[in-house]
Structure formats: C-alpha cells, structure tokens
Amino acid sequence: MSEREGLKFGILCSSLTFYRWQAEITELLIANGHQPSLIIMKAKEESSISGFQKFKQYPWKLLLYRLYQRYIFKPVMKQEVEMSQTLKNVPVQYCQIRKVDFSEFFADEDVSFILQQKLDFILRFGFNILRGKVLQAARYGIWSFHHGDEQRYRGGPPCFWEIYRNDPVTGAVLQKLNEKLDGGVILRKGWFGTIKHSYRENLERVYAGSVPWVLQVCNDIQNDIAGYLDAPGSSTQAQVSKAPGNLLMIWFAIKISTNRIRFHLKDILLHEKWNIGYIEAPMEKVAFRWDAYSKRIKWLPKPSSNTYVADPFVYNLGEVHRVVYEKYDYSGMRGDIGQLTLDLNESNETGVAALNDGSHFSFPFLFEHGVDIYCLPENAASGKLSLYRLSCNEKSFEHVTDLLPEPIIDPVLFKWGAYWWLFGTMLGYPSESLYIWYSTQMEGPFQAHINNPVKTDISSSRSAGKPFIVGNTLYRPAQNCSRTYGGSLVINQVLTLSPEEFIEQPATELFPLKKWQFSKGMHTLSGSGNITVIDAKRMQFIPIASWNKLKMKVGIRLTTKSGLESLEV
C-alpha cells in the first residue's frame, strides 16, 4: 500500500457525542489522511419497562460507585465532545442487535452492508462484547481499547483495581477483537506508573497516553510492517473484574485518602541523596556481569548535607579520566554541571563547574565525534535542547547549536547505521514514553520518528546512560521507574531501529546492592575505556528541601480551586 494512501475506517458508537480521548483519536486519524467512512450505531429500541420496574431492577449495591461516577469523578479525558460537525459527511448505519447475556451479535444483513463498504478497520467506541461475523467485517478487523493489562485485569472499571490492589503499574492495550473477552490480538501495549493517590489522574494518564496507538498501527500497515495483525490472541486467564459494590467503594475512598496523605508526607519529608561510584572495567563487562563487578565499586566522597551528585559520564584525555556530572543544591533548587579528574587512588575531591548559566542542568550526556568531546545536557527550563562542545582549555563546555526547539528529558545522541539517533522523554510524565528523532548530520536537522512515542513502558523507557555495542548488537540503558524513580537499570537490546520501526527487549537488569550506603536506586550507567561510572541513591530527611517543598505545596494549594474535585488533585 502506498505510504500516502489513507485507510478507510468505521466507528462503532452509541451517538456522535464522544469522550475526549475518542475524539482525539478520531481527529488524529483524519489529520493524517485516514478516512472515517461509516458510523455504526444500534437501531433504537422501544423500552417496555415501567418506572417501578426500573426502580426495582436498579443495582442498588452499586449505588455509591454510580453516584461517584456521575457527580464526583470528572476526568478531562471523559468530557463529552460533539463530533457531528467533524463527521457530518459520514454515513450512519443503524444495526439490529441480538443480545445473549452480555454479548451482542449483528444481523447478517447488517454485516453484509458493512462488508460492502470495504473498510480497512473499525474502531469500537461503543457496544458491549461483540461476537460473531461482525468481527470479520473489516479488512484488519475491529480494534478496541482495554485500559488495563489484560494479563492481570479483565473487565472493569478501567484503571481502578490497580489502585485498589496497590499495583505499581497500570497497563493498557489496543487489540484486534476475537471471540475471547480481552483475548484479542495485541496491536499496541503500554505500562504507566499507577498514580495511587488519584483515580482521576491515573485514568486520565492512561487514556491520554494510549491516544497515538491507533495511528501508529495505521502507519505500520502503510509501511508493510504490521505482521502482528495476524498473531495469535492474548493467552490471558485473568479473572474478570466488575464494578465495585458499596462497601468496597467506602474502603476505596479511605484508601485513596490515605494514599494521598502518604504521598504528600513522603514528598515533604524524604528526599533523594545521590552519589557517584566507579568501577575499573569496561562498561559492557559491568553491564553483563553485574553480580561480580558491582562488588568492586569505589565511591566518591559523600556530598555535603544539602547537595547530591548524580548522572555521571566519563571521558578520557590520554591516561586522565574525567567525570562530568550533575551537582544539585537543595538550597537553590537547581543543578549545575560539574567536572572532576578521577583519581584511581581514591583521593577524589569535589570538582569544578563545567556548565552553569543560572538555570537547572542535569544528565550531561557525553559523546566523542572526530577529535572533539560533546555534551548534550538536559535543560528543560530553556525550552530547547542544546549541544555543547568541550572548550580548548578542557575546563568548560561551549554552546554549539540548538538541536530541537523543545526540551528533552535525559537526551541521548549516537550514530547507528546511516543516521544520528536522538532518544529522550518529554515533560509531564518523563519516565513513561520514549521518543526518537533522527538526522543524517550530528547537528541536524532532526526528524521525529513516525511512531512517536515509540514505546510506553515505565519500567524501561527513560534513558539511563550511554548506549553501547557488543559485536553488532546495540544496547540501550534505561531506567526502571515502576516502583520508584530510578529504582534500577534495564539494559535493552535494540532489535530494530529505523525511521519507520523501533523494537527493543530487556536483556538484563542491574540492581543496587543492599549493603551499599546508597541502596535505594540507581539510574545512570556510562563508561569510557576501562572506566565505568554509575550513580545510586538513598532517601533521607533534608531540612531545607522539606521547607522548600512545603512552600511549593502551600502555594499550589492556595491557587487551586476548592471543592470535591480538588480531592483528586
């Protein structure tokens, strides 16, 4: 299929008033040249049930849940959006539905009509559990979202039970439906960090994060790389969950409130204290023989009480090893880029500033190109991504050019094949979704990957250091932030990297040792020659940090509207 030829799709819905997440998916498809060609709705049914019968049949055991959903729970992604103008020229087919328990079957004549439209796929934004011939009514089937990891959570409500069961991760899938409930062919899957103190925010994050997936599958179809459409369905055997009863809703409200108090107290009272260590061995050996080499680590002197050092990268000047890192000061709530000469006799002292313009810098990613050493630091406050080069005096970094007109979190730049590849995450939820850009030149211009974000997985998306090559295989360190920020390091093996496709899989995982003084996490791995550097953290009370955090929270609270909805902030 030509890359420019849009796909024809249908929409299963109950009306032309969509939820916001559904409207955004539809508008994104239209903006990229795909054509909504049929709206499929149920034929209207006359109700013969009297008011008394409705009252008698009402599920009173779900009263609190339904009241909460109707009057309190107001996520932005479930706001109603009128789509009649956007879809005004799309024909509507009203279909006769036969119900068997919770399943719905289409009449043969309606299936025949849908087949005649020669749709490429159908989006399910309404209806119940679909069975029968309608599942084959479009070339690539019916696509449906399940906002939950189908291996653990089937049924509903979406993104609810993960909070109730203290699951650190909330999953979501886009699937091609088959006859098995939540057992369809997985087209896209992602994992998000569970926001345990806010059901609204947890659901909004998952809904918003999965919006690009339908377009990404369309891109794959157009580029002839969508073989997964014919893969077997999910083998899930998870129990089917249902809406919570009244007693469970009371307990859920208590749990959410407790989680919120715990979240804010921890945020105020416990703070990260990072330190840098080094190992005299090549990075690839350390990565794949961590159990042996982790015992050889040597630590830099402990940072002063109100500071920490993290995000280390190393380069060599002859026999001299230099470490470039972030030095964060809780007093000023700002990080600078420092540099020190590594003394392998362990008499290291605090380094000197290498990059400081008054704004916050972190993650000073280093790489060599030609005879020069370059630094690509994170500087979100600048609103852009800038490249620097080590100065002639070898003491500081000088601005070279701006690579992107937007800030990138933990940026990584390297040459692989015909392109320079730029990896990073974005502000908002920086640990979940991975973005890629590419260029034929180191200084750009850079083109966004067609399927950005190429990956959504809080356990292995965010950059954690320097990519490296073993044989002909590319490996990419990433952070596992599923339980805590920078909890451990995942070494991903990159299987496919091209302007149209990106596939990687975990190869190994590195954990901090329990006997370390800094044993609560690690989030950077880098090396040069025979030196590998890492960082690790512990949690502790830092008075000035607590005071600054408290002032920030009070300021936010004073500017937040009061009311029941503020309970979900």
PDB file of N, CA and C in Angstrom, residues 69-128:
ATOM      1  N   GLN A  69     -19.328   8.139  39.964  1.00  0.00           N
ATOM      2  CA  GLN A  69     -19.062   8.312  38.543  1.00  0.00           C
ATOM      3  C   GLN A  69     -19.857   9.481  37.961  1.00  0.00           C
ATOM      4  N   ARG A  70     -21.059   9.680  38.458  1.00  0.00           N
ATOM      5  CA  ARG A  70     -21.932  10.695  37.854  1.00  0.00           C
ATOM      6  C   ARG A  70     -21.666  12.104  38.363  1.00  0.00           C
ATOM      7  N   TYR A  71     -21.356  12.234  39.663  1.00  0.00           N
ATOM      8  CA  TYR A  71     -21.324  13.566  40.251  1.00  0.00           C
ATOM      9  C   TYR A  71     -19.940  14.029  40.710  1.00  0.00           C
ATOM     10  N   ILE A  72     -19.011  13.105  40.947  1.00  0.00           N
ATOM     11  CA  ILE A  72     -17.711  13.496  41.502  1.00  0.00           C
ATOM     12  C   ILE A  72     -16.580  13.254  40.516  1.00  0.00           C
ATOM     13  N   PHE A  73     -16.607  12.125  39.877  1.00  0.00           N
ATOM     14  CA  PHE A  73     -15.499  11.696  39.011  1.00  0.00           C
ATOM     15  C   PHE A  73     -15.596  12.426  37.672  1.00  0.00           C
ATOM     16  N   LYS A  74     -14.720  13.421  37.442  1.00  0.00           N
ATOM     17  CA  LYS A  74     -14.807  14.255  36.246  1.00  0.00           C
ATOM     18  C   LYS A  74     -13.469  14.343  35.511  1.00  0.00           C
ATOM     19  N   PRO A  75     -12.956  13.247  35.011  1.00  0.00           N
ATOM     20  CA  PRO A  75     -11.682  13.316  34.275  1.00  0.00           C
ATOM     21  C   PRO A  75     -11.834  14.049  32.951  1.00  0.00           C
ATOM     22  N   VAL A  76     -10.802  14.790  32.598  1.00  0.00           N
ATOM     23  CA  VAL A  76     -10.829  15.559  31.356  1.00  0.00           C
ATOM     24  C   VAL A  76     -11.009  14.649  30.153  1.00  0.00           C
ATOM     25  N   MET A  77     -10.366  13.489  30.169  1.00  0.00           N
ATOM     26  CA  MET A  77     -10.420  12.593  29.020  1.00  0.00           C
ATOM     27  C   MET A  77     -11.786  11.936  28.831  1.00  0.00           C
ATOM     28  N   LYS A  78     -12.689  12.125  29.802  1.00  0.00           N
ATOM     29  CA  LYS A  78     -14.045  11.609  29.634  1.00  0.00           C
ATOM     30  C   LYS A  78     -15.064  12.735  29.486  1.00  0.00           C
ATOM     31  N   GLN A  79     -14.597  13.939  29.232  1.00  0.00           N
ATOM     32  CA  GLN A  79     -15.515  15.022  28.889  1.00  0.00           C
ATOM     33  C   GLN A  79     -16.163  14.721  27.546  1.00  0.00           C
ATOM     34  N   GLU A  80     -17.396  15.153  27.378  1.00  0.00           N
ATOM     35  CA  GLU A  80     -18.114  14.877  26.137  1.00  0.00           C
ATOM     36  C   GLU A  80     -17.745  15.890  25.058  1.00  0.00           C
ATOM     37  N   VAL A  81     -17.497  15.391  23.862  1.00  0.00           N
ATOM     38  CA  VAL A  81     -17.132  16.215  22.710  1.00  0.00           C
ATOM     39  C   VAL A  81     -18.109  15.920  21.584  1.00  0.00           C
ATOM     40  N   GLU A  82     -18.763  16.935  21.077  1.00  0.00           N
ATOM     41  CA  GLU A  82     -19.718  16.769  19.984  1.00  0.00           C
ATOM     42  C   GLU A  82     -18.964  16.621  18.657  1.00  0.00           C
ATOM     43  N   MET A  83     -19.185  15.490  17.989  1.00  0.00           N
ATOM     44  CA  MET A  83     -18.450  15.173  16.766  1.00  0.00           C
ATOM     45  C   MET A  83     -19.321  15.232  15.513  1.00  0.00           C
ATOM     46  N   SER A  84     -20.553  15.717  15.628  1.00  0.00           N
ATOM     47  CA  SER A  84     -21.458  15.703  14.476  1.00  0.00           C
ATOM     48  C   SER A  84     -20.932  16.562  13.329  1.00  0.00           C
ATOM     49  N   GLN A  85     -20.254  17.664  13.629  1.00  0.00           N
ATOM     50  CA  GLN A  85     -19.717  18.508  12.571  1.00  0.00           C
ATOM     51  C   GLN A  85     -18.516  17.851  11.909  1.00  0.00           C
ATOM     52  N   THR A  86     -17.635  17.263  12.716  1.00  0.00           N
ATOM     53  CA  THR A  86     -16.442  16.593  12.178  1.00  0.00           C
ATOM     54  C   THR A  86     -16.822  15.428  11.285  1.00  0.00           C
ATOM     55  N   LEU A  87     -17.889  14.716  11.663  1.00  0.00           N
ATOM     56  CA  LEU A  87     -18.296  13.508  10.939  1.00  0.00           C
ATOM     57  C   LEU A  87     -19.576  13.718  10.134  1.00  0.00           C
ATOM     58  N   LYS A  88     -19.853  14.964   9.760  1.00  0.00           N
ATOM     59  CA  LYS A  88     -21.144  15.293   9.144  1.00  0.00           C
ATOM     60  C   LYS A  88     -21.366  14.607   7.797  1.00  0.00           C
ATOM     61  N   ASN A  89     -20.300  14.290   7.082  1.00  0.00           N
ATOM     62  CA  ASN A  89     -20.444  13.681   5.759  1.00  0.00           C
ATOM     63  C   ASN A  89     -20.280  12.166   5.781  1.00  0.00           C
ATOM     64  N   VAL A  90     -20.204  11.595   6.986  1.00  0.00           N
ATOM     65  CA  VAL A  90     -20.010  10.151   7.109  1.00  0.00           C
ATOM     66  C   VAL A  90     -21.368   9.478   7.260  1.00  0.00           C
ATOM     67  N   PRO A  91     -21.687   8.500   6.404  1.00  0.00           N
ATOM     68  CA  PRO A  91     -22.995   7.825   6.506  1.00  0.00           C
ATOM     69  C   PRO A  91     -23.118   7.039   7.807  1.00  0.00           C
ATOM     70  N   VAL A  92     -24.365   6.931   8.288  1.00  0.00           N
ATOM     71  CA  VAL A  92     -24.652   6.216   9.534  1.00  0.00           C
ATOM     72  C   VAL A  92     -25.470   4.982   9.213  1.00  0.00           C
ATOM     73  N   GLN A  93     -25.065   3.834   9.749  1.00  0.00           N
ATOM     74  CA  GLN A  93     -25.800   2.583   9.584  1.00  0.00           C
ATOM     75  C   GLN A  93     -26.344   2.158  10.942  1.00  0.00           C
ATOM     76  N   TYR A  94     -27.673   2.066  11.056  1.00  0.00           N
ATOM     77  CA  TYR A  94     -28.311   1.592  12.291  1.00  0.00           C
ATOM     78  C   TYR A  94     -28.524   0.091  12.167  1.00  0.00           C
ATOM     79  N   CYS A  95     -27.982  -0.658  13.123  1.00  0.00           N
ATOM     80  CA  CYS A  95     -27.962  -2.113  13.013  1.00  0.00           C
ATOM     81  C   CYS A  95     -28.825  -2.772  14.074  1.00  0.00           C
ATOM     82  N   GLN A  96     -29.418  -3.892  13.682  1.00  0.00           N
ATOM     83  CA  GLN A  96     -30.192  -4.712  14.612  1.00  0.00           C
ATOM     84  C   GLN A  96     -29.239  -5.600  15.411  1.00  0.00           C
ATOM     85  N   ILE A  97     -29.413  -5.588  16.714  1.00  0.00           N
ATOM     86  CA  ILE A  97     -28.503  -6.326  17.590  1.00  0.00           C
ATOM     87  C   ILE A  97     -29.276  -7.392  18.353  1.00  0.00           C
ATOM     88  N   ARG A  98     -28.713  -8.605  18.366  1.00  0.00           N
ATOM     89  CA  ARG A  98     -29.274  -9.683  19.176  1.00  0.00           C
ATOM     90  C   ARG A  98     -28.377  -9.878  20.396  1.00  0.00           C
ATOM     91  N   LYS A  99     -28.976  -9.800  21.574  1.00  0.00           N
ATOM     92  CA  LYS A  99     -28.206  -9.892  22.810  1.00  0.00           C
ATOM     93  C   LYS A  99     -28.304 -11.291  23.395  1.00  0.00           C
ATOM     94  N   VAL A 100     -27.164 -11.822  23.792  1.00  0.00           N
ATOM     95  CA  VAL A 100     -27.082 -13.089  24.510  1.00  0.00           C
ATOM     96  C   VAL A 100     -26.213 -12.842  25.741  1.00  0.00           C
ATOM     97  N   ASP A 101     -26.845 -12.740  26.900  1.00  0.00           N
ATOM     98  CA  ASP A 101     -26.150 -12.325  28.128  1.00  0.00           C
ATOM     99  C   ASP A 101     -25.509 -10.957  27.884  1.00  0.00           C
ATOM    100  N   PHE A 102     -24.184 -10.859  28.011  1.00  0.00           N
ATOM    101  CA  PHE A 102     -23.509  -9.576  27.792  1.00  0.00           C
ATOM    102  C   PHE A 102     -22.962  -9.445  26.378  1.00  0.00           C
ATOM    103  N   SER A 103     -23.159 -10.463  25.545  1.00  0.00           N
ATOM    104  CA  SER A 103     -22.624 -10.441  24.183  1.00  0.00           C
ATOM    105  C   SER A 103     -23.655  -9.885  23.214  1.00  0.00           C
ATOM    106  N   GLU A 104     -23.151  -9.306  22.117  1.00  0.00           N
ATOM    107  CA  GLU A 104     -24.022  -8.731  21.099  1.00  0.00           C
ATOM    108  C   GLU A 104     -23.638  -9.286  19.723  1.00  0.00           C
ATOM    109  N   PHE A 105     -24.661  -9.697  18.960  1.00  0.00           N
ATOM    110  CA  PHE A 105     -24.474 -10.266  17.631  1.00  0.00           C
ATOM    111  C   PHE A 105     -25.193  -9.388  16.609  1.00  0.00           C
ATOM    112  N   PHE A 106     -24.551  -9.136  15.481  1.00  0.00           N
ATOM    113  CA  PHE A 106     -25.146  -8.339  14.413  1.00  0.00           C
ATOM    114  C   PHE A 106     -25.966  -9.239  13.485  1.00  0.00           C
ATOM    115  N   ALA A 107     -27.021  -8.675  12.938  1.00  0.00           N
ATOM    116  CA  ALA A 107     -27.814  -9.376  11.929  1.00  0.00           C
ATOM    117  C   ALA A 107     -26.975  -9.569  10.666  1.00  0.00           C
ATOM    118  N   ASP A 108     -27.201 -10.668   9.958  1.00  0.00           N
ATOM    119  CA  ASP A 108     -26.402 -10.991   8.773  1.00  0.00           C
ATOM    120  C   ASP A 108     -26.472  -9.887   7.724  1.00  0.00           C
ATOM    121  N   GLU A 109     -27.665  -9.289   7.558  1.00  0.00           N
ATOM    122  CA  GLU A 109     -27.776  -8.251   6.527  1.00  0.00           C
ATOM    123  C   GLU A 109     -26.957  -7.003   6.885  1.00  0.00           C
ATOM    124  N   ASP A 110     -26.849  -6.711   8.177  1.00  0.00           N
ATOM    125  CA  ASP A 110     -26.024  -5.574   8.586  1.00  0.00           C
ATOM    126  C   ASP A 110     -24.537  -5.868   8.377  1.00  0.00           C
ATOM    127  N   VAL A 111     -24.124  -7.089   8.684  1.00  0.00           N
ATOM    128  CA  VAL A 111     -22.726  -7.473   8.441  1.00  0.00           C
ATOM    129  C   VAL A 111     -22.414  -7.369   6.948  1.00  0.00           C
ATOM    130  N   SER A 112     -23.358  -7.818   6.096  1.00  0.00           N
ATOM    131  CA  SER A 112     -23.151  -7.748   4.641  1.00  0.00           C
ATOM    132  C   SER A 112     -22.998  -6.300   4.185  1.00  0.00           C
ATOM    133  N   PHE A 113     -23.809  -5.406   4.742  1.00  0.00           N
ATOM    134  CA  PHE A 113     -23.710  -3.995   4.362  1.00  0.00           C
ATOM    135  C   PHE A 113     -22.353  -3.421   4.763  1.00  0.00           C
ATOM    136  N   ILE A 114     -21.898  -3.742   5.965  1.00  0.00           N
ATOM    137  CA  ILE A 114     -20.598  -3.231   6.421  1.00  0.00           C
ATOM    138  C   ILE A 114     -19.479  -3.764   5.533  1.00  0.00           C
ATOM    139  N   LEU A 115     -19.558  -5.034   5.155  1.00  0.00           N
ATOM    140  CA  LEU A 115     -18.547  -5.626   4.273  1.00  0.00           C
ATOM    141  C   LEU A 115     -18.478  -4.889   2.941  1.00  0.00           C
ATOM    142  N   GLN A 116     -19.643  -4.466   2.435  1.00  0.00           N
ATOM    143  CA  GLN A 116     -19.695  -3.782   1.143  1.00  0.00           C
ATOM    144  C   GLN A 116     -18.949  -2.443   1.163  1.00  0.00           C
ATOM    145  N   GLN A 117     -18.741  -1.883   2.365  1.00  0.00           N
ATOM    146  CA  GLN A 117     -18.061  -0.577   2.460  1.00  0.00           C
ATOM    147  C   GLN A 117     -16.548  -0.713   2.318  1.00  0.00           C
ATOM    148  N   LYS A 118     -16.060  -1.958   2.379  1.00  0.00           N
ATOM    149  CA  LYS A 118     -14.633  -2.246   2.226  1.00  0.00           C
ATOM    150  C   LYS A 118     -13.773  -1.405   3.161  1.00  0.00           C
ATOM    151  N   LEU A 119     -14.134  -1.474   4.435  1.00  0.00           N
ATOM    152  CA  LEU A 119     -13.381  -0.752   5.463  1.00  0.00           C
ATOM    153  C   LEU A 119     -12.077  -1.476   5.763  1.00  0.00           C
ATOM    154  N   ASP A 120     -11.042  -0.708   6.086  1.00  0.00           N
ATOM    155  CA  ASP A 120      -9.781  -1.319   6.498  1.00  0.00           C
ATOM    156  C   ASP A 120      -9.833  -1.767   7.953  1.00  0.00           C
ATOM    157  N   PHE A 121     -10.480  -0.975   8.788  1.00  0.00           N
ATOM    158  CA  PHE A 121     -10.648  -1.375  10.186  1.00  0.00           C
ATOM    159  C   PHE A 121     -11.832  -0.626  10.775  1.00  0.00           C
ATOM    160  N   ILE A 122     -12.299  -1.105  11.913  1.00  0.00           N
ATOM    161  CA  ILE A 122     -13.411  -0.475  12.628  1.00  0.00           C
ATOM    162  C   ILE A 122     -12.961  -0.208  14.055  1.00  0.00           C
ATOM    163  N   LEU A 123     -13.199   1.007  14.538  1.00  0.00           N
ATOM    164  CA  LEU A 123     -12.903   1.366  15.920  1.00  0.00           C
ATOM    165  C   LEU A 123     -14.124   1.124  16.786  1.00  0.00           C
ATOM    166  N   ARG A 124     -13.935   0.452  17.895  1.00  0.00           N
ATOM    167  CA  ARG A 124     -15.042   0.203  18.821  1.00  0.00           C
ATOM    168  C   ARG A 124     -15.017   1.260  19.924  1.00  0.00           C
ATOM    169  N   PHE A 125     -15.951   2.223  19.833  1.00  0.00           N
ATOM    170  CA  PHE A 125     -16.132   3.238  20.861  1.00  0.00           C
ATOM    171  C   PHE A 125     -17.461   3.054  21.594  1.00  0.00           C
ATOM    172  N   GLY A 126     -18.151   1.981  21.314  1.00  0.00           N
ATOM    173  CA  GLY A 126     -19.430   1.709  21.951  1.00  0.00           C
ATOM    174  C   GLY A 126     -19.757   0.229  21.847  1.00  0.00           C
ATOM    175  N   PHE A 127     -20.994  -0.144  22.183  1.00  0.00           N
ATOM    176  CA  PHE A 127     -21.448  -1.526  22.167  1.00  0.00           C
ATOM    177  C   PHE A 127     -20.849  -2.294  23.350  1.00  0.00           C
ATOM    178  N   ASN A 128     -21.373  -3.498  23.561  1.00  0.00           N
ATOM    179  CA  ASN A 128     -20.853  -4.369  24.615  1.00  0.00           C
ATOM    180  C   ASN A 128     -19.860  -5.362  24.010  1.00  0.00           C
TER     181      ASN A 128
END
